PDB file of C-alpha atoms in Angstrom:
ATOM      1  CA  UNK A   1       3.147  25.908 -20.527  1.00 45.00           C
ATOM      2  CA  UNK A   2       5.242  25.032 -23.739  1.00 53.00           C
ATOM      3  CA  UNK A   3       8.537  23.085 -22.753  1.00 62.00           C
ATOM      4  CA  UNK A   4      10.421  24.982 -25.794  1.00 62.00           C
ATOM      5  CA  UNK A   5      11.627  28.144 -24.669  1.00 60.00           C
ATOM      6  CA  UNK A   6      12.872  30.827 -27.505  1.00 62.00           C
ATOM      7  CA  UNK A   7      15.715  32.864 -26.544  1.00 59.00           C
ATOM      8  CA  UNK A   8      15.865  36.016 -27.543  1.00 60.00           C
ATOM      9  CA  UNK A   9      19.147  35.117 -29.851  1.00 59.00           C
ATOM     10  CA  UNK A  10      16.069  33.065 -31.748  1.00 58.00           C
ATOM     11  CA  UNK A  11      17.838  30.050 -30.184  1.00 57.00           C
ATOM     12  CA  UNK A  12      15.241  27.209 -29.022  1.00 63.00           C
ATOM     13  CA  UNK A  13      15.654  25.445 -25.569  1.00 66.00           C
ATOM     14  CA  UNK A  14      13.479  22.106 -24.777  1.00 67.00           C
ATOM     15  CA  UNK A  15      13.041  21.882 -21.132  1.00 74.00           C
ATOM     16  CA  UNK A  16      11.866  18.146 -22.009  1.00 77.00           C
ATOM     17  CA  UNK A  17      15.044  16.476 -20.405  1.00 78.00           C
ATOM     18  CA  UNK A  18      14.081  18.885 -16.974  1.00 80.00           C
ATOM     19  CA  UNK A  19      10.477  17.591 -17.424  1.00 83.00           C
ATOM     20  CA  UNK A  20      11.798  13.977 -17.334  1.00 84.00           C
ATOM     21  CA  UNK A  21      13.943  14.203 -14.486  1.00 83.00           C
ATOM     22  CA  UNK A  22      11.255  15.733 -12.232  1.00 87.00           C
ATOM     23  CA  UNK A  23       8.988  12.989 -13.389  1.00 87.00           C
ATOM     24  CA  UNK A  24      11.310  10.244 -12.368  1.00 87.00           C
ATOM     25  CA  UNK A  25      11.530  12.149  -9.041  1.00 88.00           C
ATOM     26  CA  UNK A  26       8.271  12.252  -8.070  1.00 87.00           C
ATOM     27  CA  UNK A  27       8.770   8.321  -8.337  1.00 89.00           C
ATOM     28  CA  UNK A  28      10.977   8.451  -5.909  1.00 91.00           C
ATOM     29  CA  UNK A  29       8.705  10.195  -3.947  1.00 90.00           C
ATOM     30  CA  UNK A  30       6.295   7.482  -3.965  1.00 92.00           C
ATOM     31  CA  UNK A  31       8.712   5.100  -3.126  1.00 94.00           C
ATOM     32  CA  UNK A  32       9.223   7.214  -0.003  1.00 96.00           C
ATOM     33  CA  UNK A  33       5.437   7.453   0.881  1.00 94.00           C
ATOM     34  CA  UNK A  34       5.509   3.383   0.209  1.00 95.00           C
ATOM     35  CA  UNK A  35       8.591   3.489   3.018  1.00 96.00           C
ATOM     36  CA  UNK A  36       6.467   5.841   5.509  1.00 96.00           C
ATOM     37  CA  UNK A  37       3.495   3.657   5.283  1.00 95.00           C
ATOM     38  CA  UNK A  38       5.174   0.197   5.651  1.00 95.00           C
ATOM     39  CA  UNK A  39       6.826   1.549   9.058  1.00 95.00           C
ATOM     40  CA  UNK A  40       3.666   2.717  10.145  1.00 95.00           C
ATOM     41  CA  UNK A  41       2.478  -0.515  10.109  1.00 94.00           C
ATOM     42  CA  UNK A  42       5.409  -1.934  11.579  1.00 94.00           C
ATOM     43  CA  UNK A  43       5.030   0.482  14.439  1.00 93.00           C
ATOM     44  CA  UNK A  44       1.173  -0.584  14.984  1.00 92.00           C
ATOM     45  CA  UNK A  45       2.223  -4.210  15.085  1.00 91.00           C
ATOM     46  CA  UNK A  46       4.708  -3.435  17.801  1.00 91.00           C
ATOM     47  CA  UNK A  47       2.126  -2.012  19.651  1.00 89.00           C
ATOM     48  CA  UNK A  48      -0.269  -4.461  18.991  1.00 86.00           C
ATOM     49  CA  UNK A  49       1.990  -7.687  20.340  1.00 85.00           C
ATOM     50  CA  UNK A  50       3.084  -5.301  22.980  1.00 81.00           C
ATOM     51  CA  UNK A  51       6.890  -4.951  22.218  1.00 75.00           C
ATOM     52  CA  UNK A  52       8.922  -2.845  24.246  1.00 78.00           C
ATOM     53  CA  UNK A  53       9.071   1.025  23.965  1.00 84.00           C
ATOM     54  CA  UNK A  54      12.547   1.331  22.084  1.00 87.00           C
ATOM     55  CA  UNK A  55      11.617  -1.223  19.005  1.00 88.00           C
ATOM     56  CA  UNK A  56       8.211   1.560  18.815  1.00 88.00           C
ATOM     57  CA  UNK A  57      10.579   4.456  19.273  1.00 90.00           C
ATOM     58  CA  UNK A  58      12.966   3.279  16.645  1.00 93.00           C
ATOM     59  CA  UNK A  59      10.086   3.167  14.260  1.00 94.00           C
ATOM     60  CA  UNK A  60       9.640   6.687  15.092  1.00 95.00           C
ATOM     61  CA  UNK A  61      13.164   7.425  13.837  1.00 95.00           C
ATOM     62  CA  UNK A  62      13.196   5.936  10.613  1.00 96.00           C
ATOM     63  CA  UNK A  63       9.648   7.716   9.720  1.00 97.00           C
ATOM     64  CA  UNK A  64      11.488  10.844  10.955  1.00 97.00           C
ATOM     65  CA  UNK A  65      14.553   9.877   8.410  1.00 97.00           C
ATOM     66  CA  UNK A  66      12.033   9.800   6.019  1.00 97.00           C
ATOM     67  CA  UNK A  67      10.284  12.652   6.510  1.00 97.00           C
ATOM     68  CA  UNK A  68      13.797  14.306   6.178  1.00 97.00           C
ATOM     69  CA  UNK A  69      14.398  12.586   2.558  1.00 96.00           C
ATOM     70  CA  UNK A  70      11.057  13.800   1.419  1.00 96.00           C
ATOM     71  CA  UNK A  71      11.779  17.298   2.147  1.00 97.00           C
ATOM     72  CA  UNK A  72      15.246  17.102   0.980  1.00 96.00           C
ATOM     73  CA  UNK A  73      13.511  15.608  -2.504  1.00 96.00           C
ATOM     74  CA  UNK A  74      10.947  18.413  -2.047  1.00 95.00           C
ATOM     75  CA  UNK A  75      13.496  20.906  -2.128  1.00 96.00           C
ATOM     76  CA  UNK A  76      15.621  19.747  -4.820  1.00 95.00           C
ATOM     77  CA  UNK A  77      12.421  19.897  -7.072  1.00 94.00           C
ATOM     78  CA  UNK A  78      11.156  23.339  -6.182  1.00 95.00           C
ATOM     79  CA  UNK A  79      14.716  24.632  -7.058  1.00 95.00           C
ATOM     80  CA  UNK A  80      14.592  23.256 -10.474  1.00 92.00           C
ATOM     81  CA  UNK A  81      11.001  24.034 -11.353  1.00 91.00           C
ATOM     82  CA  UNK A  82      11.881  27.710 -10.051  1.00 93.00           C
ATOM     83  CA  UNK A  83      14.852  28.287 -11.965  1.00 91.00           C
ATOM     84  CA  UNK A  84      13.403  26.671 -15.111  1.00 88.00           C
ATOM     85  CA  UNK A  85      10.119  29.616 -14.467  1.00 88.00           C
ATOM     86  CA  UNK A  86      12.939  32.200 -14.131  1.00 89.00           C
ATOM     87  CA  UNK A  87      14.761  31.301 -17.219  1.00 85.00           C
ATOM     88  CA  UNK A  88      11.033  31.652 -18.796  1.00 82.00           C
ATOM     89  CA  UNK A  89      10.340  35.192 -17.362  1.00 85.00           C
ATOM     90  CA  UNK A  90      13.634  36.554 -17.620  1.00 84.00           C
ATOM     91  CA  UNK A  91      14.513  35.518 -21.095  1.00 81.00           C
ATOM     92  CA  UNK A  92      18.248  36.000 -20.791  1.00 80.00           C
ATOM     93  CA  UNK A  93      20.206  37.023 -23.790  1.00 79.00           C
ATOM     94  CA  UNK A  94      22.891  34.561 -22.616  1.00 78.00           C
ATOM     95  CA  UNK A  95      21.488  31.041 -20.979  1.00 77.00           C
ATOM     96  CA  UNK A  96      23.023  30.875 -17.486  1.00 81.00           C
ATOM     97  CA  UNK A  97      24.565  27.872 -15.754  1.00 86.00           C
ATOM     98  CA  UNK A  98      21.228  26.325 -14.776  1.00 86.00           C
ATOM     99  CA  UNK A  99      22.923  24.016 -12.630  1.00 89.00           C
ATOM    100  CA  UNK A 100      24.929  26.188 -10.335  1.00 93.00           C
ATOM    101  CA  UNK A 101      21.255  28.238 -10.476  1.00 93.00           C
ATOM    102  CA  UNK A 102      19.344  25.117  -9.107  1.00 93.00           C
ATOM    103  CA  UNK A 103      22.145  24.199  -6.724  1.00 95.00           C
ATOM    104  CA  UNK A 104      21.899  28.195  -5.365  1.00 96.00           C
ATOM    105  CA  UNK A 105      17.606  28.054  -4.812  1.00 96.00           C
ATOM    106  CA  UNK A 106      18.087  24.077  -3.088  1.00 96.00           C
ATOM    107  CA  UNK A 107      20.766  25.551  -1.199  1.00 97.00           C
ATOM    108  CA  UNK A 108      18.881  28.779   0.413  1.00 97.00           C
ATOM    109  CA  UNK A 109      15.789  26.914   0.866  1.00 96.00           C
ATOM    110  CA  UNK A 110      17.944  23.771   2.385  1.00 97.00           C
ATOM    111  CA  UNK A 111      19.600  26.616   5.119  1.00 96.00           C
ATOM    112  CA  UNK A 112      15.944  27.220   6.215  1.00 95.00           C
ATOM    113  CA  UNK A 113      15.441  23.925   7.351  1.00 96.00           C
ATOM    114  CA  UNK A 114      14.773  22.680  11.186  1.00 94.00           C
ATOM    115  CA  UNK A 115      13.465  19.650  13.488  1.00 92.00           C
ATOM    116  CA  UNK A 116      10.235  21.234  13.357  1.00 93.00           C
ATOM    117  CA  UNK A 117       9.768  20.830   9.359  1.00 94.00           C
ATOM    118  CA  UNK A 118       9.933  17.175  10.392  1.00 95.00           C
ATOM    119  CA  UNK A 119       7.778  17.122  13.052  1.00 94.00           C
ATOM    120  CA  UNK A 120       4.706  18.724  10.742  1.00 95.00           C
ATOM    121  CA  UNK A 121       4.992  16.163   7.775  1.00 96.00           C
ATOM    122  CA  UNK A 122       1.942  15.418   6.958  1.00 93.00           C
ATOM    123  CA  UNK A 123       2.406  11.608   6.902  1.00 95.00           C
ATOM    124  CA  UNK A 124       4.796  11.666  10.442  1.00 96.00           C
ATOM    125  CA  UNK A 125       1.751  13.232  11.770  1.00 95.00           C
ATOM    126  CA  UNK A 126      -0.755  10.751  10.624  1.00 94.00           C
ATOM    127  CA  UNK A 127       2.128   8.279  12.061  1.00 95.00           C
ATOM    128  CA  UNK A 128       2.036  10.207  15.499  1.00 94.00           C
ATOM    129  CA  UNK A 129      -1.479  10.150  15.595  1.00 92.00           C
ATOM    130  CA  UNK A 130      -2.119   6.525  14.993  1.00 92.00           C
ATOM    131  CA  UNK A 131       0.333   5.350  17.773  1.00 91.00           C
ATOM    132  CA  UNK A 132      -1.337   7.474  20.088  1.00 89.00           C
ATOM    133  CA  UNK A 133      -4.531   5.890  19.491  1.00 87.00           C
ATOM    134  CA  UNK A 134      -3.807   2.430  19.306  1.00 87.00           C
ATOM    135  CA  UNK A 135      -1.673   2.666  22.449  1.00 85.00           C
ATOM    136  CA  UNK A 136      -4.903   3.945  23.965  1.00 81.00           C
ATOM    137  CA  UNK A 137      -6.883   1.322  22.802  1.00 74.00           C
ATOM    138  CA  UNK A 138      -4.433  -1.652  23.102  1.00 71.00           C
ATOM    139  CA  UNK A 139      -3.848  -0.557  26.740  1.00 62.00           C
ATOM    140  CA  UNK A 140      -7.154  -0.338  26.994  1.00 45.00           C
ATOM    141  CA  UNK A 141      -7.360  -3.793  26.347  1.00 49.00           C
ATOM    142  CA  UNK A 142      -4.584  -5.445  28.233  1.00 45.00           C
ATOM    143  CA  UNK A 143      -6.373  -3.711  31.485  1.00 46.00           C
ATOM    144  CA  UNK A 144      -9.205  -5.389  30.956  1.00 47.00           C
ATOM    145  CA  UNK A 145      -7.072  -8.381  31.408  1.00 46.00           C
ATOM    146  CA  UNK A 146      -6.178  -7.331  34.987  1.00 47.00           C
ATOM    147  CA  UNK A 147      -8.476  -9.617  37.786  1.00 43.00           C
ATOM    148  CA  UNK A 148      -7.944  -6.892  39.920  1.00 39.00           C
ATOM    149  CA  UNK A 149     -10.291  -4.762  38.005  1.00 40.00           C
ATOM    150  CA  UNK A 150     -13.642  -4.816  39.127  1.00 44.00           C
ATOM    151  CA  UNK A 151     -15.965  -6.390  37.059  1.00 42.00           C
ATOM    152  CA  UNK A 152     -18.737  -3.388  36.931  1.00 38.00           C
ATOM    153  CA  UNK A 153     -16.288  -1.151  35.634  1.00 45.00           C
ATOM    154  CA  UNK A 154     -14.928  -3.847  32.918  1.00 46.00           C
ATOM    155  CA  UNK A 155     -18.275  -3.651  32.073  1.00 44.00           C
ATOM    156  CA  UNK A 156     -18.619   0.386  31.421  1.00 39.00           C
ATOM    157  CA  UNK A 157     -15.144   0.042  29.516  1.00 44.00           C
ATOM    158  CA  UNK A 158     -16.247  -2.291  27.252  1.00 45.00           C
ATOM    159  CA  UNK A 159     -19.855  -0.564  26.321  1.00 44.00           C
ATOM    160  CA  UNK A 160     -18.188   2.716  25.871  1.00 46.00           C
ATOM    161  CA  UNK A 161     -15.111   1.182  23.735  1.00 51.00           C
ATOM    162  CA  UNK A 162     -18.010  -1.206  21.738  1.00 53.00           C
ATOM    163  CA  UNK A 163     -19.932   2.346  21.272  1.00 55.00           C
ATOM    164  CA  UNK A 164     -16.619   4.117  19.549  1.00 82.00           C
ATOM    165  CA  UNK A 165     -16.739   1.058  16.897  1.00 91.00           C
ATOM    166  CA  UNK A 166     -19.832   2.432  15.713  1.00 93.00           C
ATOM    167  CA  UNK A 167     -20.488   4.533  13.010  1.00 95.00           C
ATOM    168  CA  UNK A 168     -22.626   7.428  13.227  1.00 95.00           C
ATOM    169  CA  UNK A 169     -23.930   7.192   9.781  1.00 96.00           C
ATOM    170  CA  UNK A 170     -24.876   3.758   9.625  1.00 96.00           C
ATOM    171  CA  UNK A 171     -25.506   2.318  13.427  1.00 94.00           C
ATOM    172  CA  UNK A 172     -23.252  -0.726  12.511  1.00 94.00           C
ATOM    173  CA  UNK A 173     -20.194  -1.663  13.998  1.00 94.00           C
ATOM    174  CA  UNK A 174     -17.297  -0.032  11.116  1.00 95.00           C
ATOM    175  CA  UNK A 175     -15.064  -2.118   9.281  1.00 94.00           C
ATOM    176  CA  UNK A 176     -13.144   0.431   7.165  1.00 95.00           C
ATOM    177  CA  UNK A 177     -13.474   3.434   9.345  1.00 96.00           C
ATOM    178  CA  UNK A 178     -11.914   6.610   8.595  1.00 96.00           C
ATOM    179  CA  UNK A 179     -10.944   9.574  10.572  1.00 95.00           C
ATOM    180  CA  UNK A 180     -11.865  13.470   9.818  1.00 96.00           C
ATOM    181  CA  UNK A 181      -8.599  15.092  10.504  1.00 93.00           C
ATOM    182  CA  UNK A 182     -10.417  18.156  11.263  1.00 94.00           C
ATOM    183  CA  UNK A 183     -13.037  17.420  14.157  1.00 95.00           C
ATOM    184  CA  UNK A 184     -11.366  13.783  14.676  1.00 93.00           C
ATOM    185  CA  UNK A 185     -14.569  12.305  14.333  1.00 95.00           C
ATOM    186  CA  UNK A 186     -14.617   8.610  12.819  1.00 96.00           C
ATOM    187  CA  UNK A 187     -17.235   6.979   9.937  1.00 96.00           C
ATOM    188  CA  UNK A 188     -17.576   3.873   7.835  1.00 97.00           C
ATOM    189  CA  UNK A 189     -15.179   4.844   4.890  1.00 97.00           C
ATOM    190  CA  UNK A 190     -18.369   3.716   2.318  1.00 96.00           C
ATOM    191  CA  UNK A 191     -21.044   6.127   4.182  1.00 97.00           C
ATOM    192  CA  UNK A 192     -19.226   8.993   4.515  1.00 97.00           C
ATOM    193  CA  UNK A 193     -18.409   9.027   0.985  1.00 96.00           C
ATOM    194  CA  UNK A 194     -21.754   8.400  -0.410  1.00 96.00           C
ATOM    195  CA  UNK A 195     -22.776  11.753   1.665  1.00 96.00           C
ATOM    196  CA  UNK A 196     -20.000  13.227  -0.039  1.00 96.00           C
ATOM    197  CA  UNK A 197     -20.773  12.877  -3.258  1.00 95.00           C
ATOM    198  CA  UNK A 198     -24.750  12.975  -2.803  1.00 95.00           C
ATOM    199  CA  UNK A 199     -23.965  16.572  -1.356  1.00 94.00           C
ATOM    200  CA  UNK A 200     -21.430  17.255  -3.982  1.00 93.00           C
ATOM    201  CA  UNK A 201     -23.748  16.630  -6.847  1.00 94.00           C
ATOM    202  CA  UNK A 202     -26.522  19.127  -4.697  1.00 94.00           C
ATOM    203  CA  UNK A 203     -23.502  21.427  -4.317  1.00 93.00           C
ATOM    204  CA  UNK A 204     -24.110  21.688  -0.687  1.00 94.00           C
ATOM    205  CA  UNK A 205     -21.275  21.177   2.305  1.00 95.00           C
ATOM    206  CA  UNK A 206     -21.610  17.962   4.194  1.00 96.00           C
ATOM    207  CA  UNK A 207     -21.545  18.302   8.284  1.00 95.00           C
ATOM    208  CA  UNK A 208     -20.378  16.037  10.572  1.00 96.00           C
ATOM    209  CA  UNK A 209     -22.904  13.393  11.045  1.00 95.00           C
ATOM    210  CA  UNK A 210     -21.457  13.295  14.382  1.00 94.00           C
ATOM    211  CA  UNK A 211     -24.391  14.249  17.117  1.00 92.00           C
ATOM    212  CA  UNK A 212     -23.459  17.485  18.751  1.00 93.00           C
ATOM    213  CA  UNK A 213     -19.630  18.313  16.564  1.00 95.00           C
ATOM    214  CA  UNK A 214     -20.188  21.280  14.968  1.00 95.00           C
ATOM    215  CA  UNK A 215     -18.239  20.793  11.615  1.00 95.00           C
ATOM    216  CA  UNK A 216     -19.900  21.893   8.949  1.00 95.00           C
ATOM    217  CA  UNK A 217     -17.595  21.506   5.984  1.00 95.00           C
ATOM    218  CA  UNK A 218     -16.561  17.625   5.832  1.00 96.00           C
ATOM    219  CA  UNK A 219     -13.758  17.091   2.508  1.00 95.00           C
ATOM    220  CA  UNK A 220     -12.765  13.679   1.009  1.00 95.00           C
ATOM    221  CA  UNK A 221      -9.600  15.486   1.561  1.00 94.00           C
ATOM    222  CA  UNK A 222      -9.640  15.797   5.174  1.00 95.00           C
ATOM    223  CA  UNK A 223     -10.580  11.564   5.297  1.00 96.00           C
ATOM    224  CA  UNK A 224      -7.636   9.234   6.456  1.00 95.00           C
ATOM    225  CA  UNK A 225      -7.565   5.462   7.163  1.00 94.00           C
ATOM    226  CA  UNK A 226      -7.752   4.884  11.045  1.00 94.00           C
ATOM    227  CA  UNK A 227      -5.763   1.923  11.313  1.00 93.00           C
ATOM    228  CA  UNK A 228      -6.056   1.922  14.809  1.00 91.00           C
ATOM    229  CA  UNK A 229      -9.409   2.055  14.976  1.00 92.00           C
ATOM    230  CA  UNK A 230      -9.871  -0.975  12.746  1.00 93.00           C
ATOM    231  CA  UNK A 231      -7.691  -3.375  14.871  1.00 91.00           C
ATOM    232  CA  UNK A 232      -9.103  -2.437  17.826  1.00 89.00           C
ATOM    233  CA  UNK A 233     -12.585  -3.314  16.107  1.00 90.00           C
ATOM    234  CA  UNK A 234     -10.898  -6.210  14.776  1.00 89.00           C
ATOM    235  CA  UNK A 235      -9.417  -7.154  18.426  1.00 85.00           C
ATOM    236  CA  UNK A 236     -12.346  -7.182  19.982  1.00 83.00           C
ATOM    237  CA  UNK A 237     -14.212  -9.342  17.691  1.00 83.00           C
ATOM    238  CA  UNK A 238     -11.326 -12.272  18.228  1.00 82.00           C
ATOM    239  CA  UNK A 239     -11.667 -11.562  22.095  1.00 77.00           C
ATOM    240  CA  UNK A 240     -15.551 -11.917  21.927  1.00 70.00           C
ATOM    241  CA  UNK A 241     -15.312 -14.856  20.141  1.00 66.00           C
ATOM    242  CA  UNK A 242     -12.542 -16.649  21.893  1.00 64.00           C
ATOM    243  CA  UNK A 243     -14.493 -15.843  25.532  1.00 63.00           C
ATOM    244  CA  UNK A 244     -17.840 -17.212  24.114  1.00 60.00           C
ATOM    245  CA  UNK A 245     -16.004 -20.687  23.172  1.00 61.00           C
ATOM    246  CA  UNK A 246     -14.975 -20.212  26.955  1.00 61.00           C
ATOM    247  CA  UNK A 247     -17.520 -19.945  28.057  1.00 63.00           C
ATOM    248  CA  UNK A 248     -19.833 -22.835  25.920  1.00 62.00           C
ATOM    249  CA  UNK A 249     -16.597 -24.792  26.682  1.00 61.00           C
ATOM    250  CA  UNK A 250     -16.072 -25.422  22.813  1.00 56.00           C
ATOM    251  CA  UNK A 251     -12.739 -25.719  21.183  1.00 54.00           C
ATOM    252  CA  UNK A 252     -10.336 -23.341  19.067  1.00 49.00           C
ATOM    253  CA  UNK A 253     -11.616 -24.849  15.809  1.00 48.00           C
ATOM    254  CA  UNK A 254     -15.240 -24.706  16.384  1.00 49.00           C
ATOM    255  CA  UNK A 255     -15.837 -21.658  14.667  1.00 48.00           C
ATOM    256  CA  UNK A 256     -14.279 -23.167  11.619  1.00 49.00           C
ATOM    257  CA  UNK A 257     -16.633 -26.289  11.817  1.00 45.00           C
ATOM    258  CA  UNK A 258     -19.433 -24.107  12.387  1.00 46.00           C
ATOM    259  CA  UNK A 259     -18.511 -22.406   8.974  1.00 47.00           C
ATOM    260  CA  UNK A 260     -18.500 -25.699   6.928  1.00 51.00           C
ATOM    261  CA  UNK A 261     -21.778 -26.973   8.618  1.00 46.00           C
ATOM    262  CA  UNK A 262     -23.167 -23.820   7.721  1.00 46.00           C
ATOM    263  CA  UNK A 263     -22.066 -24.187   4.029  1.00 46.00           C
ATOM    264  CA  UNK A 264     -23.017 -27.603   3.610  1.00 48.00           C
ATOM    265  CA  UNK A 265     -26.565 -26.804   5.110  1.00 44.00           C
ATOM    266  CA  UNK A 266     -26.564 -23.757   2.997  1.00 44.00           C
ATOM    267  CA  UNK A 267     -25.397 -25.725  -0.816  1.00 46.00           C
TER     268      UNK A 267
END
């Protein structure tokens, strides 16, 4: 759509300036989304070291006070971009005041607003989400650290967390797994996408490789990181590693040694 608009006086308006501004709005947009993903972090590395509930919670708060700016921001730029349309389909012999117009749309659509708008951003969800799996698998975890537990049942734990590491596609324990938000079903980030765009090229749907899910439409779209996942992986390894130095009665730095022998052998 052309950013002059012809009045019909035969005056010309450039919208360029409104163009501009909404630009340099969406990058303050990203710096939100930056924001939102830095505390969601945070909030996994409080859960992680096992900090207490209200340093988590408070994490919760800020994503929820940016949730708020983002709609607020959201708002404010659906306002302008609809009152710059009207001025387009209307053609007004007289140009109104386009700023008490803008401030009118981000006011009605500002008077809609509730908790609940907060609740459903996309990226406070993906927050949500992630908390509530890595406090099931860091719990998980410091269980298994309980004597009391028997030793038999450590043992199911651990094969059936071990078995949620792998990915479906390859066999192979994942190391940049990603979640389908749809069926909540977990890949290796590199497989899934392969599928993707094998099936994309056939122009056929991809299903969930996942035995027995009955998904048949997997998008790149519906793909998200699963942080959660990936320390858990990541937690385990360390774990495994630190009980078979126990256990061979080898120190902390072994591993390291072991590397250097291995590249000395090696060059």
């Amino acid at each position: 759509m052309s950013n002059n608009f012809k009045m019909p006086s035969g005056a010309r308006i450039s919208f360029n300036s409104v163009d501009n501004a909404l630009s340099s709005l969406k990058n303050c947009q990203s710096y939100i989304d930056t924001g939102m993903h830095i505390a969601t972090h945070v909030a996994l590395d409080l859960v992680e070291s096992f900090n207490d509930v209200e340093d988590i919670n408070s994490m919760e708060n800020v994503m929820l006070e940016y949730a708020a700016m983002d709609r607020e921001l959201n708002h404010y730029m659906t306002a302008v971009e609809e009152t710059v349309n009207q001025i387009k389909r209307e053609k007004p012999e007289v140009l109104p005041d386009l700023k008490n117009l803008v401030k009118e749309k981000f006011t009605a659509l500002e008077s809609k607003n509730s908790d609940s708008d907060l609740q459903r951003n996309e990226k406070f969800v993906y927050f949500k989400d992630q908390l509530k799996e890595m406090r099931k698998q860091f719990c998980y975890q410091s269980d298994n650290d309980n004597e009391a537990i028997e030793q038999i049942d450590e043992d199911i734990a651990v094969t059936q967390s071990q078995m949620n590491f792998i990915c479906p596609i390859t066999q192979v324990e994942m190391k940049r797994p990603v979640r389908n938000k749809i069926c909540g079903h977990t890949y290796e980030e590199d497989a899934i996408q392969k599928i993707i765009q094998t099936r994309k090229q056939q122009k056929k749907k991809v299903r969930c490789p996942k035995i027995g899910c009955s998904h048949a439409d997997v998008k790149e779209s519906d793909l998200v990181p699963d942080e959660a996942l990936k320390r858990a992986i990541d937690s385990q390894n360390k774990q495994s590693w630190s009980t078979l130095e126990k256990s061979a009665g080898y120190p902390a730095s072994t591993k390291k040694i072991c590397c250097e022998r291995s590249c000395e052998i090696s060059c």
